[in-house]
PDB file of C-alpha atoms in Angstrom:
ATOM      1  CA  UNK A   1     -52.547 -24.271-205.623  1.00  0.00           C
ATOM      2  CA  UNK A   2     -54.582 -21.060-206.103  1.00  0.00           C
ATOM      3  CA  UNK A   3     -55.237 -18.864-203.347  1.00  0.00           C
ATOM      4  CA  UNK A   4     -58.618 -19.260-201.853  1.00  0.00           C
ATOM      5  CA  UNK A   5     -60.008 -15.631-200.285  1.00  0.00           C
ATOM      6  CA  UNK A   6     -63.071 -16.262-197.589  1.00  0.00           C
ATOM      7  CA  UNK A   7     -66.130 -15.078-198.717  1.00  0.00           C
ATOM      8  CA  UNK A   8     -67.584 -12.049-197.701  1.00  0.00           C
ATOM      9  CA  UNK A   9     -71.360 -10.916-197.864  1.00  0.00           C
ATOM     10  CA  UNK A  10     -72.609  -7.636-198.983  1.00  0.00           C
ATOM     11  CA  UNK A  11     -76.196  -6.357-198.190  1.00  0.00           C
ATOM     12  CA  UNK A  12     -77.177  -4.630-201.394  1.00  0.00           C
ATOM     13  CA  UNK A  13     -75.892  -2.785-204.321  1.00  0.00           C
ATOM     14  CA  UNK A  14     -72.016  -1.740-204.751  1.00  0.00           C
ATOM     15  CA  UNK A  15     -72.971   1.853-204.873  1.00  0.00           C
ATOM     16  CA  UNK A  16     -76.096   3.403-203.067  1.00  0.00           C
ATOM     17  CA  UNK A  17     -76.711   7.153-201.842  1.00  0.00           C
ATOM     18  CA  UNK A  18     -76.194   6.838-197.835  1.00  0.00           C
ATOM     19  CA  UNK A  19     -79.374   5.826-195.653  1.00  0.00           C
ATOM     20  CA  UNK A  20     -80.990   8.458-193.613  1.00  0.00           C
ATOM     21  CA  UNK A  21     -79.203   7.345-190.229  1.00  0.00           C
ATOM     22  CA  UNK A  22     -75.839   7.456-192.418  1.00  0.00           C
ATOM     23  CA  UNK A  23     -76.230  10.401-194.023  1.00  0.00           C
ATOM     24  CA  UNK A  24     -76.124  13.574-191.516  1.00  0.00           C
ATOM     25  CA  UNK A  25     -72.636  11.784-190.327  1.00  0.00           C
ATOM     26  CA  UNK A  26     -71.536  11.515-194.162  1.00  0.00           C
ATOM     27  CA  UNK A  27     -72.386  15.369-194.794  1.00  0.00           C
ATOM     28  CA  UNK A  28     -70.348  16.300-191.616  1.00  0.00           C
ATOM     29  CA  UNK A  29     -67.303  14.313-193.343  1.00  0.00           C
ATOM     30  CA  UNK A  30     -67.805  15.902-196.499  1.00  0.00           C
ATOM     31  CA  UNK A  31     -67.783  19.395-194.931  1.00  0.00           C
ATOM     32  CA  UNK A  32     -64.870  18.525-192.542  1.00  0.00           C
ATOM     33  CA  UNK A  33     -62.310  16.845-195.153  1.00  0.00           C
ATOM     34  CA  UNK A  34     -63.140  19.782-197.851  1.00  0.00           C
ATOM     35  CA  UNK A  35     -61.727  22.073-194.865  1.00  0.00           C
ATOM     36  CA  UNK A  36     -58.725  19.835-194.894  1.00  0.00           C
ATOM     37  CA  UNK A  37     -58.023  19.672-198.053  1.00  0.00           C
ATOM     38  CA  UNK A  38     -58.681  23.369-198.440  1.00  0.00           C
ATOM     39  CA  UNK A  39     -56.048  23.989-196.098  1.00  0.00           C
ATOM     40  CA  UNK A  40     -53.567  21.769-197.263  1.00  0.00           C
ATOM     41  CA  UNK A  41     -53.782  22.830-200.821  1.00  0.00           C
ATOM     42  CA  UNK A  42     -54.485  26.500-200.417  1.00  0.00           C
ATOM     43  CA  UNK A  43     -52.787  27.742-197.026  1.00  0.00           C
ATOM     44  CA  UNK A  44     -49.474  28.409-198.531  1.00  0.00           C
ATOM     45  CA  UNK A  45     -50.784  30.091-201.544  1.00  0.00           C
ATOM     46  CA  UNK A  46     -53.230  32.489-199.518  1.00  0.00           C
ATOM     47  CA  UNK A  47     -50.136  33.635-197.085  1.00  0.00           C
ATOM     48  CA  UNK A  48     -47.896  33.947-199.972  1.00  0.00           C
ATOM     49  CA  UNK A  49     -50.106  35.731-202.595  1.00  0.00           C
ATOM     50  CA  UNK A  50     -52.812  37.346-200.527  1.00  0.00           C
ATOM     51  CA  UNK A  51     -51.034  38.665-197.462  1.00  0.00           C
ATOM     52  CA  UNK A  52     -47.703  38.760-199.080  1.00  0.00           C
ATOM     53  CA  UNK A  53     -45.823  36.967-196.807  1.00  0.00           C
ATOM     54  CA  UNK A  54     -42.185  35.415-197.054  1.00  0.00           C
ATOM     55  CA  UNK A  55     -41.743  32.070-198.193  1.00  0.00           C
ATOM     56  CA  UNK A  56     -40.850  30.983-194.768  1.00  0.00           C
ATOM     57  CA  UNK A  57     -43.716  32.473-193.081  1.00  0.00           C
ATOM     58  CA  UNK A  58     -45.854  30.850-196.077  1.00  0.00           C
ATOM     59  CA  UNK A  59     -44.751  27.256-195.247  1.00  0.00           C
ATOM     60  CA  UNK A  60     -45.786  27.903-191.643  1.00  0.00           C
ATOM     61  CA  UNK A  61     -49.133  27.789-192.089  1.00  0.00           C
ATOM     62  CA  UNK A  62     -49.715  24.174-193.652  1.00  0.00           C
ATOM     63  CA  UNK A  63     -46.285  23.232-191.175  1.00  0.00           C
ATOM     64  CA  UNK A  64     -49.194  24.454-188.312  1.00  0.00           C
ATOM     65  CA  UNK A  65     -51.943  22.836-189.472  1.00  0.00           C
ATOM     66  CA  UNK A  66     -50.158  19.657-189.924  1.00  0.00           C
ATOM     67  CA  UNK A  67     -48.354  19.630-186.539  1.00  0.00           C
ATOM     68  CA  UNK A  68     -51.595  20.176-184.876  1.00  0.00           C
ATOM     69  CA  UNK A  69     -53.656  17.491-186.881  1.00  0.00           C
ATOM     70  CA  UNK A  70     -51.130  14.952-185.880  1.00  0.00           C
ATOM     71  CA  UNK A  71     -50.770  16.084-182.274  1.00  0.00           C
ATOM     72  CA  UNK A  72     -54.588  15.850-181.929  1.00  0.00           C
ATOM     73  CA  UNK A  73     -54.750  12.728-183.739  1.00  0.00           C
ATOM     74  CA  UNK A  74     -52.200  11.240-181.085  1.00  0.00           C
ATOM     75  CA  UNK A  75     -53.972  12.384-178.172  1.00  0.00           C
ATOM     76  CA  UNK A  76     -57.671  11.862-179.465  1.00  0.00           C
ATOM     77  CA  UNK A  77     -58.355   8.531-177.723  1.00  0.00           C
ATOM     78  CA  UNK A  78     -57.319  10.375-174.113  1.00  0.00           C
ATOM     79  CA  UNK A  79     -59.422  13.561-175.050  1.00  0.00           C
ATOM     80  CA  UNK A  80     -62.988  12.010-177.029  1.00  0.00           C
ATOM     81  CA  UNK A  81     -63.895   9.823-173.911  1.00  0.00           C
ATOM     82  CA  UNK A  82     -63.445  12.643-171.403  1.00  0.00           C
ATOM     83  CA  UNK A  83     -65.536  15.107-173.648  1.00  0.00           C
ATOM     84  CA  UNK A  84     -67.826  13.023-175.475  1.00  0.00           C
ATOM     85  CA  UNK A  85     -67.771  12.244-179.221  1.00  0.00           C
ATOM     86  CA  UNK A  86     -70.548  14.795-180.084  1.00  0.00           C
ATOM     87  CA  UNK A  87     -68.898  17.802-178.043  1.00  0.00           C
ATOM     88  CA  UNK A  88     -65.500  17.019-179.871  1.00  0.00           C
ATOM     89  CA  UNK A  89     -67.210  16.865-183.120  1.00  0.00           C
ATOM     90  CA  UNK A  90     -69.332  19.830-182.796  1.00  0.00           C
ATOM     91  CA  UNK A  91     -66.291  22.029-180.591  1.00  0.00           C
ATOM     92  CA  UNK A  92     -64.121  21.150-183.452  1.00  0.00           C
ATOM     93  CA  UNK A  93     -66.057  22.345-186.310  1.00  0.00           C
ATOM     94  CA  UNK A  94     -66.615  25.562-184.536  1.00  0.00           C
ATOM     95  CA  UNK A  95     -62.442  25.900-184.024  1.00  0.00           C
ATOM     96  CA  UNK A  96     -62.122  25.283-187.443  1.00  0.00           C
ATOM     97  CA  UNK A  97     -64.646  27.942-188.933  1.00  0.00           C
ATOM     98  CA  UNK A  98     -62.986  30.182-186.278  1.00  0.00           C
ATOM     99  CA  UNK A  99     -59.718  29.383-187.553  1.00  0.00           C
ATOM    100  CA  UNK A 100     -60.557  30.142-190.963  1.00  0.00           C
ATOM    101  CA  UNK A 101     -62.516  33.095-190.033  1.00  0.00           C
ATOM    102  CA  UNK A 102     -58.956  34.679-188.065  1.00  0.00           C
ATOM    103  CA  UNK A 103     -57.239  33.457-190.894  1.00  0.00           C
ATOM    104  CA  UNK A 104     -59.542  35.909-193.557  1.00  0.00           C
ATOM    105  CA  UNK A 105     -60.471  38.922-191.107  1.00  0.00           C
ATOM    106  CA  UNK A 106     -57.102  39.411-189.744  1.00  0.00           C
ATOM    107  CA  UNK A 107     -54.908  39.894-192.644  1.00  0.00           C
ATOM    108  CA  UNK A 108     -51.765  39.256-191.175  1.00  0.00           C
ATOM    109  CA  UNK A 109     -49.451  36.280-191.814  1.00  0.00           C
ATOM    110  CA  UNK A 110     -49.040  35.567-187.856  1.00  0.00           C
ATOM    111  CA  UNK A 111     -52.890  35.669-187.213  1.00  0.00           C
ATOM    112  CA  UNK A 112     -53.229  33.507-190.129  1.00  0.00           C
ATOM    113  CA  UNK A 113     -50.858  30.668-189.307  1.00  0.00           C
ATOM    114  CA  UNK A 114     -52.725  30.764-186.434  1.00  0.00           C
ATOM    115  CA  UNK A 115     -55.818  30.835-187.467  1.00  0.00           C
ATOM    116  CA  UNK A 116     -54.859  27.499-189.704  1.00  0.00           C
ATOM    117  CA  UNK A 117     -53.306  25.918-186.727  1.00  0.00           C
ATOM    118  CA  UNK A 118     -56.258  26.298-185.133  1.00  0.00           C
ATOM    119  CA  UNK A 119     -57.988  24.416-188.090  1.00  0.00           C
ATOM    120  CA  UNK A 120     -55.825  21.613-187.555  1.00  0.00           C
ATOM    121  CA  UNK A 121     -56.463  21.401-183.657  1.00  0.00           C
ATOM    122  CA  UNK A 122     -60.455  21.314-184.265  1.00  0.00           C
ATOM    123  CA  UNK A 123     -60.684  18.846-187.036  1.00  0.00           C
ATOM    124  CA  UNK A 124     -58.027  16.152-185.789  1.00  0.00           C
ATOM    125  CA  UNK A 125     -60.350  14.607-184.615  1.00  0.00           C
ATOM    126  CA  UNK A 126     -63.383  14.778-186.244  1.00  0.00           C
ATOM    127  CA  UNK A 127     -62.903  11.920-188.918  1.00  0.00           C
ATOM    128  CA  UNK A 128     -61.979   8.909-186.609  1.00  0.00           C
ATOM    129  CA  UNK A 129     -64.977   9.662-184.758  1.00  0.00           C
ATOM    130  CA  UNK A 130     -67.594   9.888-187.656  1.00  0.00           C
ATOM    131  CA  UNK A 131     -65.503   6.195-188.659  1.00  0.00           C
ATOM    132  CA  UNK A 132     -66.467   4.791-185.518  1.00  0.00           C
ATOM    133  CA  UNK A 133     -70.068   6.273-185.390  1.00  0.00           C
ATOM    134  CA  UNK A 134     -70.941   4.887-188.508  1.00  0.00           C
ATOM    135  CA  UNK A 135     -69.842   1.317-187.875  1.00  0.00           C
ATOM    136  CA  UNK A 136     -72.031   1.487-184.937  1.00  0.00           C
ATOM    137  CA  UNK A 137     -75.828   2.358-186.395  1.00  0.00           C
ATOM    138  CA  UNK A 138     -78.014  -0.109-185.475  1.00  0.00           C
ATOM    139  CA  UNK A 139     -79.526  -1.891-188.899  1.00  0.00           C
ATOM    140  CA  UNK A 140     -76.625  -0.503-191.133  1.00  0.00           C
ATOM    141  CA  UNK A 141     -73.758  -3.331-191.540  1.00  0.00           C
ATOM    142  CA  UNK A 142     -70.850  -1.805-190.340  1.00  0.00           C
ATOM    143  CA  UNK A 143     -68.841  -1.920-193.785  1.00  0.00           C
ATOM    144  CA  UNK A 144     -71.541   0.029-195.567  1.00  0.00           C
ATOM    145  CA  UNK A 145     -71.853   2.688-193.206  1.00  0.00           C
ATOM    146  CA  UNK A 146     -67.956   3.192-193.066  1.00  0.00           C
ATOM    147  CA  UNK A 147     -67.620   3.096-196.807  1.00  0.00           C
ATOM    148  CA  UNK A 148     -70.711   5.688-197.120  1.00  0.00           C
ATOM    149  CA  UNK A 149     -68.955   8.121-194.821  1.00  0.00           C
ATOM    150  CA  UNK A 150     -65.498   7.259-196.034  1.00  0.00           C
ATOM    151  CA  UNK A 151     -66.918   8.114-200.050  1.00  0.00           C
ATOM    152  CA  UNK A 152     -68.324  11.484-198.893  1.00  0.00           C
ATOM    153  CA  UNK A 153     -65.343  12.494-197.041  1.00  0.00           C
ATOM    154  CA  UNK A 154     -62.962  11.678-199.901  1.00  0.00           C
ATOM    155  CA  UNK A 155     -65.033  13.730-202.553  1.00  0.00           C
ATOM    156  CA  UNK A 156     -65.033  16.399-200.251  1.00  0.00           C
ATOM    157  CA  UNK A 157     -61.207  16.129-199.925  1.00  0.00           C
ATOM    158  CA  UNK A 158     -60.652  15.963-203.364  1.00  0.00           C
ATOM    159  CA  UNK A 159     -63.310  18.495-204.521  1.00  0.00           C
ATOM    160  CA  UNK A 160     -62.321  21.096-202.262  1.00  0.00           C
ATOM    161  CA  UNK A 161     -59.102  22.409-203.546  1.00  0.00           C
ATOM    162  CA  UNK A 162     -60.187  22.821-207.309  1.00  0.00           C
ATOM    163  CA  UNK A 163     -63.652  24.152-206.490  1.00  0.00           C
ATOM    164  CA  UNK A 164     -61.727  26.859-204.206  1.00  0.00           C
ATOM    165  CA  UNK A 165     -59.713  27.811-207.218  1.00  0.00           C
ATOM    166  CA  UNK A 166     -62.616  27.938-209.283  1.00  0.00           C
ATOM    167  CA  UNK A 167     -64.453  30.602-206.897  1.00  0.00           C
ATOM    168  CA  UNK A 168     -60.845  32.126-205.909  1.00  0.00           C
ATOM    169  CA  UNK A 169     -60.486  32.909-209.918  1.00  0.00           C
ATOM    170  CA  UNK A 170     -64.174  34.815-209.119  1.00  0.00           C
ATOM    171  CA  UNK A 171     -64.380  36.231-206.148  1.00  0.00           C
ATOM    172  CA  UNK A 172     -60.833  36.062-204.768  1.00  0.00           C
ATOM    173  CA  UNK A 173     -59.043  33.404-202.417  1.00  0.00           C
ATOM    174  CA  UNK A 174     -60.391  34.719-199.027  1.00  0.00           C
ATOM    175  CA  UNK A 175     -63.987  34.303-199.897  1.00  0.00           C
ATOM    176  CA  UNK A 176     -63.379  31.123-200.881  1.00  0.00           C
ATOM    177  CA  UNK A 177     -61.901  30.271-197.269  1.00  0.00           C
ATOM    178  CA  UNK A 178     -64.875  31.941-195.911  1.00  0.00           C
ATOM    179  CA  UNK A 179     -67.106  29.724-197.838  1.00  0.00           C
ATOM    180  CA  UNK A 180     -64.843  26.435-196.375  1.00  0.00           C
ATOM    181  CA  UNK A 181     -65.494  28.254-192.547  1.00  0.00           C
ATOM    182  CA  UNK A 182     -69.188  28.319-193.680  1.00  0.00           C
ATOM    183  CA  UNK A 183     -69.303  24.619-194.241  1.00  0.00           C
ATOM    184  CA  UNK A 184     -67.741  24.215-191.326  1.00  0.00           C
ATOM    185  CA  UNK A 185     -70.040  26.200-189.071  1.00  0.00           C
ATOM    186  CA  UNK A 186     -72.974  23.843-191.083  1.00  0.00           C
ATOM    187  CA  UNK A 187     -71.056  20.971-189.898  1.00  0.00           C
ATOM    188  CA  UNK A 188     -71.474  22.196-186.278  1.00  0.00           C
ATOM    189  CA  UNK A 189     -75.013  22.751-186.567  1.00  0.00           C
ATOM    190  CA  UNK A 190     -75.706  19.395-188.506  1.00  0.00           C
ATOM    191  CA  UNK A 191     -73.512  17.555-185.371  1.00  0.00           C
ATOM    192  CA  UNK A 192     -76.536  18.835-182.906  1.00  0.00           C
ATOM    193  CA  UNK A 193     -79.075  16.945-184.832  1.00  0.00           C
ATOM    194  CA  UNK A 194     -76.752  14.035-185.377  1.00  0.00           C
ATOM    195  CA  UNK A 195     -76.442  10.892-183.121  1.00  0.00           C
ATOM    196  CA  UNK A 196     -72.672  10.208-182.692  1.00  0.00           C
TER     197      UNK A 196
END
């Protein structure tokens, strides 16, 4: 017999620009996941080629970022109810911007490793909060809201590394990382006007 899958109803076209209530959340996701992709792909290169650190130290930037992301995601369920979703996203965005600023303006390997670790701490809880918020917007189907935010975030994650490489060729990697810090700061400002 042929496998019969349950029917699923959709609420519109297969691809649409996010509606206004979702748009702010989608842009925050874009900025945050662009930052995640940037640190994942460029932290070691920045430490090695710009700050001339050893191979061991160059790897610690990414390791610190990943460890902080893992710990933050693990404890996020206990942190978010205490501080509130909006506060965690806003403070997390600020921590991400601060970490990247430290990495650029204190051009020492240890400071950069600390900065990238701060980015991991700050960004760790943001994306799960955004997915939950997108699924609970009145008047918008949960699937559509989550799909819009997911798509925006993945575009940022995939676009970030090559965009940084392009800017690094023209202006240097430090300037490229400050662009990412600026986007994190923009996400913070947007959080103040977005219902989470």
